[in-house]
Amino acid sequence: GKGRKERLVLFGAKAAEILEKYLSIERPGLVKDENQAHLFLNYAGGKLTTRSVQRIFQLMHWLVLQDLTHPQALVVIQLSSN
């Protein structure tokens, strides 16, 4: 089957820096249950679903196509989605 296989991924210094920021700044505000074991959480404090990850990648793809990947554009998009 496809699930539950061990996978190896490239993980560089920049990825480690961003993950550390997520863990120290973003994730604590998302946690609703202190026993939550999942690394990446949705707005409700639950695990991200496969569909949620697909939507994030679709949004990022659209941003790249629109040349909206600079920080100011991301802030505007984040604010307008609330």
Coordinates of C-alpha atoms in Angstrom, one line a residue:
G1 CA 0.0 0.0 0.0
K2 CA 0.9 3.7 -0.2
G3 CA 0.5 4.7 3.4
R4 CA 2.7 4.4 6.5
K5 CA 5.9 4.0 4.5
E6 CA 9.1 5.6 5.7
R7 CA 10.1 8.4 3.4
L8 CA 13.4 10.3 3.1
V9 CA 13.3 14.0 2.1
L10 CA 15.9 16.7 1.6
F11 CA 15.9 19.0 4.6
G12 CA 18.3 21.9 4.5
A13 CA 19.3 24.8 6.8
K14 CA 16.6 27.1 5.4
A15 CA 13.9 24.5 6.0
A16 CA 15.1 24.0 9.5
E17 CA 15.0 27.7 10.2
I18 CA 11.4 28.0 8.9
L19 CA 10.3 24.9 10.8
E20 CA 11.8 26.4 14.0
K21 CA 9.9 29.6 13.5
Y22 CA 6.7 27.7 12.9
L23 CA 7.2 25.6 16.0
S24 CA 7.9 28.6 18.2
I25 CA 5.5 31.2 16.8
E26 CA 2.7 29.7 14.8
R27 CA 2.0 26.2 16.1
P28 CA 1.5 27.2 19.8
G29 CA -1.4 29.4 18.7
L30 CA -3.1 26.5 16.8
V31 CA -2.8 23.8 19.5
K32 CA -6.2 23.2 21.2
D33 CA -5.3 19.8 22.7
E34 CA -1.9 19.6 24.5
N35 CA -1.7 15.9 23.5
Q36 CA -1.8 16.8 19.8
A37 CA 1.0 14.8 18.2
H38 CA 0.7 16.1 14.6
L39 CA 3.4 18.5 13.5
F40 CA 1.3 20.6 11.1
L41 CA -2.1 21.8 12.3
N42 CA -5.1 23.4 10.7
Y43 CA -6.9 26.5 12.0
A44 CA -9.0 24.3 14.3
G45 CA -6.0 22.6 15.9
G46 CA -6.5 19.3 14.1
K47 CA -4.1 17.6 11.7
L48 CA -3.9 18.8 8.2
T49 CA -5.8 16.5 5.8
T50 CA -4.4 15.4 2.4
R51 CA -7.0 17.7 0.8
S52 CA -5.8 20.7 2.9
V53 CA -2.2 20.1 1.8
Q54 CA -3.4 19.9 -1.9
R55 CA -5.2 23.3 -1.5
I56 CA -2.1 24.9 0.0
F57 CA 0.0 23.7 -3.0
Q58 CA -2.7 24.9 -5.4
L59 CA -2.7 28.3 -3.8
M60 CA 1.1 28.5 -3.9
H61 CA 1.1 27.4 -7.6
W62 CA -1.5 30.2 -8.4
L63 CA 0.7 32.7 -6.5
V64 CA 3.7 31.8 -8.5
L65 CA 1.8 32.1 -11.8
Q66 CA 0.5 35.5 -10.7
D67 CA 4.0 36.6 -9.5
L68 CA 2.5 37.2 -6.1
T69 CA 5.1 35.4 -4.1
H70 CA 6.7 38.6 -2.6
P71 CA 5.8 39.1 1.1
Q72 CA 3.5 42.1 0.7
A73 CA 1.2 40.1 -1.7
L74 CA 1.1 37.1 0.8
V75 CA 0.1 39.4 3.6
V76 CA -2.8 40.9 1.5
I77 CA -4.0 37.4 0.5
Q78 CA -3.8 36.2 4.1
L79 CA -5.8 39.2 5.4
S80 CA -8.4 38.9 2.7
S81 CA -9.0 35.2 3.4
N82 CA -10.0 35.9 7.0

